[in-house]
Short mmCIF file of C-alpha atoms in Angstrom, two decimals:
data_model
loop_
_atom_site.label_atom_id
_atom_site.label_comp_id
_atom_site.label_asym_id
_atom_site.label_seq_id
_atom_site.Cartn_x
_atom_site.Cartn_y
_atom_site.Cartn_z
CA ALA A 1 -109.37 -184.94 96.28
CA GLN A 2 -108.42 -187.49 93.52
CA SER A 3 -111.54 -188.68 91.66
CA VAL A 4 -112.74 -190.52 88.48
CA THR A 5 -116.20 -189.45 87.11
CA GLN A 6 -118.19 -191.51 84.71
CA PRO A 7 -121.14 -189.29 83.78
CA ASP A 8 -123.33 -191.87 82.10
CA ILE A 9 -124.92 -194.51 84.53
CA HIS A 10 -126.65 -196.39 81.80
CA ILE A 11 -126.13 -196.53 77.97
CA THR A 12 -128.19 -198.59 75.47
CA VAL A 13 -126.88 -199.12 71.95
CA SER A 14 -127.89 -201.26 68.98
CA GLU A 15 -125.74 -204.19 68.09
CA GLY A 16 -123.40 -202.97 65.34
CA ALA A 17 -123.50 -199.44 66.33
CA SER A 18 -120.58 -197.51 67.59
CA LEU A 19 -119.89 -196.83 71.32
CA GLU A 20 -118.30 -194.15 73.39
CA LEU A 21 -118.02 -194.19 77.23
CA ARG A 22 -116.89 -191.34 78.89
CA CYS A 23 -114.47 -190.94 81.79
CA ASN A 24 -112.92 -187.78 83.46
CA TYR A 25 -110.41 -187.65 85.99
CA SER A 26 -109.42 -184.98 88.65
CA TYR A 27 -105.79 -185.48 89.97
CA GLY A 28 -102.77 -183.18 90.47
CA ALA A 29 -100.80 -184.81 87.89
CA THR A 30 -101.74 -187.35 85.11
CA PRO A 31 -102.40 -190.53 86.68
CA TYR A 32 -102.10 -194.07 85.15
CA LEU A 33 -105.50 -194.75 83.54
CA PHE A 34 -107.36 -198.17 83.08
CA TRP A 35 -110.64 -199.35 81.78
CA TYR A 36 -112.17 -202.55 83.31
CA VAL A 37 -115.05 -204.63 82.39
CA GLN A 38 -117.38 -206.59 84.73
CA SER A 39 -119.79 -209.13 83.36
CA PRO A 40 -122.79 -210.13 85.74
CA GLY A 41 -121.43 -212.13 88.80
CA GLN A 42 -117.82 -211.96 87.55
CA GLY A 43 -114.68 -210.16 88.78
CA LEU A 44 -113.11 -207.28 86.79
CA GLN A 45 -111.21 -207.87 83.60
CA LEU A 46 -108.78 -205.21 82.24
CA LEU A 47 -109.50 -203.85 78.94
CA LEU A 48 -106.82 -201.41 78.33
CA LYS A 49 -104.48 -199.07 80.22
CA TYR A 50 -102.54 -195.77 79.56
CA PHE A 51 -99.20 -195.02 81.26
CA SER A 52 -97.61 -192.62 78.85
CA GLY A 53 -96.84 -191.98 75.33
CA ASP A 54 -99.33 -192.62 72.33
CA THR A 55 -102.59 -191.18 73.39
CA LEU A 56 -104.72 -193.70 71.69
CA VAL A 57 -104.34 -197.08 73.24
CA GLN A 58 -105.66 -200.26 71.92
CA GLY A 59 -107.09 -203.19 74.07
CA ILE A 60 -108.60 -206.38 74.14
CA LYS A 61 -112.06 -207.27 72.40
CA GLY A 62 -111.74 -204.46 69.78
CA PHE A 63 -111.91 -201.56 72.34
CA GLU A 64 -109.70 -198.49 72.26
CA ALA A 65 -109.25 -195.48 74.38
CA GLU A 66 -108.09 -191.86 73.92
CA PHE A 67 -106.23 -189.88 76.51
CA LYS A 68 -106.75 -186.12 76.27
CA ARG A 69 -105.01 -184.24 78.74
CA SER A 70 -106.59 -180.93 77.92
CA GLN A 71 -109.88 -182.43 78.99
CA SER A 72 -108.71 -184.69 81.64
CA SER A 73 -110.60 -187.42 79.83
CA PHE A 74 -109.89 -191.06 78.84
CA ASN A 75 -112.99 -192.22 76.75
CA LEU A 76 -113.46 -195.82 75.79
CA ARG A 77 -114.67 -196.43 72.29
CA LYS A 78 -115.60 -199.56 70.12
CA PRO A 79 -116.69 -199.04 66.49
CA SER A 80 -119.13 -201.84 66.33
CA VAL A 81 -120.71 -203.15 69.35
CA HIS A 82 -121.67 -206.79 69.81
CA TRP A 83 -124.34 -208.32 72.03
CA SER A 84 -121.77 -209.98 74.16
CA ASP A 85 -120.32 -206.44 75.04
CA ALA A 86 -123.35 -205.93 77.46
CA ALA A 87 -121.67 -205.41 80.95
CA GLU A 88 -120.68 -202.74 83.37
CA TYR A 89 -117.69 -200.72 82.52
CA PHE A 90 -115.24 -198.93 85.05
CA CYS A 91 -112.80 -196.42 84.41
CA ALA A 92 -110.04 -196.12 87.16
CA ALA A 93 -106.91 -194.18 87.86
CA SER A 94 -103.90 -194.57 89.99
CA VAL A 95 -100.73 -192.51 90.90
CA GLY A 96 -98.38 -195.60 91.22
CA GLY A 97 -95.74 -196.59 93.55
CA THR A 98 -96.80 -196.91 97.04
CA ALA A 99 -99.97 -195.00 96.11
CA SER A 100 -100.94 -197.61 93.45
CA LYS A 101 -104.38 -198.20 94.68
CA LEU A 102 -107.13 -197.81 92.06
CA THR A 103 -109.67 -195.22 92.29
CA PHE A 104 -112.86 -196.24 90.36
CA GLY A 105 -115.50 -194.24 88.63
CA THR A 106 -119.07 -195.30 89.38
CA GLY A 107 -119.35 -197.38 86.37
CA THR A 108 -121.45 -197.27 83.26
CA ARG A 109 -123.86 -200.25 82.54
CA LEU A 110 -124.01 -201.09 78.82
CA GLN A 111 -127.14 -202.55 77.33
CA VAL A 112 -126.97 -203.88 73.72
CA THR A 113 -130.18 -204.21 71.83
CA LEU A 114 -130.52 -206.67 69.00
CA GLY B 1 -101.53 -219.83 84.16
CA ALA B 2 -103.72 -219.42 87.30
CA GLY B 3 -105.27 -216.29 88.04
CA VAL B 4 -106.08 -214.67 91.36
CA SER B 5 -108.25 -216.96 93.48
CA GLN B 6 -110.69 -216.07 96.26
CA SER B 7 -112.42 -218.40 98.94
CA PRO B 8 -115.16 -218.62 99.79
CA SER B 9 -117.18 -217.50 96.63
CA ASN B 10 -120.17 -216.79 98.92
CA LYS B 11 -120.46 -216.47 102.64
CA VAL B 12 -123.60 -215.96 104.69
CA THR B 13 -123.12 -214.92 108.25
CA GLU B 14 -125.07 -213.75 111.15
CA LYS B 15 -124.74 -210.18 112.56
CA GLY B 16 -122.05 -210.06 115.11
CA LYS B 17 -120.06 -213.12 113.82
CA ASP B 18 -116.32 -212.79 112.73
CA VAL B 19 -115.59 -213.91 108.90
CA GLU B 20 -112.28 -214.64 107.08
CA LEU B 21 -111.90 -214.00 103.45
CA ARG B 22 -109.01 -215.47 101.67
CA CYS B 23 -106.98 -214.35 98.63
CA ASP B 24 -104.41 -216.23 96.58
CA PRO B 25 -102.61 -213.90 94.33
CA ILE B 26 -100.82 -214.80 90.98
CA SER B 27 -97.46 -216.32 91.46
CA GLY B 28 -94.71 -213.78 91.42
CA HIS B 29 -96.98 -210.69 92.02
CA THR B 30 -95.65 -208.70 95.10
CA ALA B 31 -98.53 -206.42 95.44
CA LEU B 32 -101.90 -207.21 96.66
CA TYR B 33 -105.03 -205.17 97.05
CA TRP B 34 -108.53 -205.77 98.67
CA TYR B 35 -111.47 -203.62 97.37
CA ARG B 36 -115.06 -203.85 98.23
CA GLN B 37 -118.04 -203.47 95.89
CA SER B 38 -121.37 -202.50 97.29
CA LEU B 39 -124.57 -201.03 95.71
CA GLY B 40 -124.25 -197.84 97.73
CA GLN B 41 -120.72 -197.01 97.61
CA GLY B 42 -119.42 -198.58 94.30
CA LEU B 43 -115.79 -199.80 94.21
CA GLU B 44 -113.80 -198.90 97.11
CA PHE B 45 -110.16 -199.55 98.11
CA LEU B 46 -109.44 -201.20 101.46
CA ILE B 47 -105.86 -202.14 101.79
CA TYR B 48 -102.69 -202.54 99.95
CA PHE B 49 -99.76 -204.84 100.66
CA GLN B 50 -96.37 -204.84 99.16
CA GLY B 51 -94.88 -207.96 100.25
CA ASN B 52 -95.99 -208.57 103.68
CA SER B 53 -96.12 -205.07 104.62
CA ALA B 54 -99.17 -202.90 104.23
CA PRO B 55 -98.10 -199.32 103.45
CA ASP B 56 -101.62 -198.18 102.69
CA LYS B 57 -104.59 -199.27 105.17
CA SER B 58 -106.61 -195.95 104.55
CA GLY B 59 -109.59 -197.62 103.10
CA LEU B 60 -110.27 -199.95 105.98
CA PRO B 61 -113.68 -198.68 107.13
CA SER B 62 -113.33 -199.42 110.87
CA ASP B 63 -111.17 -201.32 113.42
CA ARG B 64 -113.38 -204.16 113.02
CA PHE B 65 -111.52 -204.86 109.48
CA SER B 66 -108.10 -206.25 109.45
CA ALA B 67 -105.78 -208.02 107.03
CA GLU B 68 -102.74 -209.68 106.83
CA ARG B 69 -100.37 -211.31 104.44
CA THR B 70 -97.96 -214.28 104.99
CA GLY B 71 -95.00 -215.29 103.06
CA GLY B 72 -95.66 -212.66 100.49
CA SER B 73 -98.42 -214.73 99.07
CA VAL B 74 -101.78 -215.52 100.54
CA SER B 75 -103.78 -212.80 102.18
CA THR B 76 -106.62 -212.96 104.71
CA LEU B 77 -109.19 -210.17 105.36
CA THR B 78 -110.91 -210.41 108.67
CA ILE B 79 -114.11 -208.73 109.63
CA GLN B 80 -114.88 -209.01 113.30
CA ARG B 81 -118.44 -208.56 114.78
CA THR B 82 -120.02 -208.22 111.29
CA GLN B 83 -122.75 -205.68 110.50
CA GLN B 84 -125.31 -205.62 107.83
CA GLU B 85 -123.59 -202.74 106.20
CA ASP B 86 -120.68 -205.01 105.70
CA SER B 87 -122.77 -206.94 103.16
CA ALA B 88 -120.79 -206.54 99.88
CA VAL B 89 -118.65 -208.38 97.36
CA TYR B 90 -114.80 -208.20 98.59
CA LEU B 91 -112.57 -208.17 95.64
CA CYS B 92 -108.84 -209.02 95.74
CA ALA B 93 -106.22 -208.13 93.02
CA SER B 94 -102.63 -208.60 92.52
CA SER B 95 -99.99 -206.93 90.40
CA PHE B 96 -96.12 -206.66 90.14
CA GLY B 97 -95.08 -204.13 92.61
CA GLY B 98 -92.40 -201.43 92.16
CA ALA B 99 -92.30 -197.85 91.57
CA VAL B 100 -94.42 -197.74 88.41
CA SER B 101 -97.96 -198.71 88.58
CA HIS B 102 -98.81 -202.04 86.83
CA GLU B 103 -102.09 -203.44 85.99
CA GLN B 104 -104.10 -205.23 88.53
CA TYR B 105 -105.65 -208.43 88.08
CA PHE B 106 -108.70 -209.31 89.95
CA GLY B 107 -110.05 -212.30 91.36
CA PRO B 108 -113.92 -213.23 91.05
CA GLY B 109 -114.72 -211.95 94.52
CA THR B 110 -116.30 -213.15 97.62
CA ARG B 111 -119.96 -212.28 98.16
CA LEU B 112 -120.61 -211.53 101.86
CA THR B 113 -124.18 -211.50 103.08
CA VAL B 114 -124.72 -210.42 106.67
CA THR B 115 -128.18 -211.49 108.07
#
């Protein structure tokens, strides 16, 4: 079955430190890949997406993600975390077309200490 | 421009009552999705519309759940005879449809509490 896995439920980093959130997918073929962020009481905001081409994709708010086919991974990174980055982060995948529904990972809650 | 809007933002209902949740997609988006977010189940897909048709209803948890979309725009998710396990945040998303997957833009959600 198609699935997305986020191994880390909760991560705490200090402000100014670097961040990496892990995401692995299990699909028959490479899916379209997305990272969303959800602040408390808010909907989901798209950070970045990977469809094809360059395996390092840039997103909003200084985030980037690297697609690694050999590892079936799409990890999210940020060089220097700000306190306002504290939120829940979801990795998602889709195969597109009439099967374009998103399959989400379970989310990683990011806490930022000052 | 206007994003995806959902109403009501919060709904409290008694067990056994019917509820209707509304979604207004971004203008020009032909694809519309409903998802459910709950503590125990995470984010789950419910149903997908392309125009007024629903080619994928595979996520609807029971026949108490139904959805429709009219005029290729507004969609309503109806839950009949609500149960406590229906308590969740119901999220709507829209995107440009077509053969290629486009990013989905989410509304703020409707928080449903069944007492």
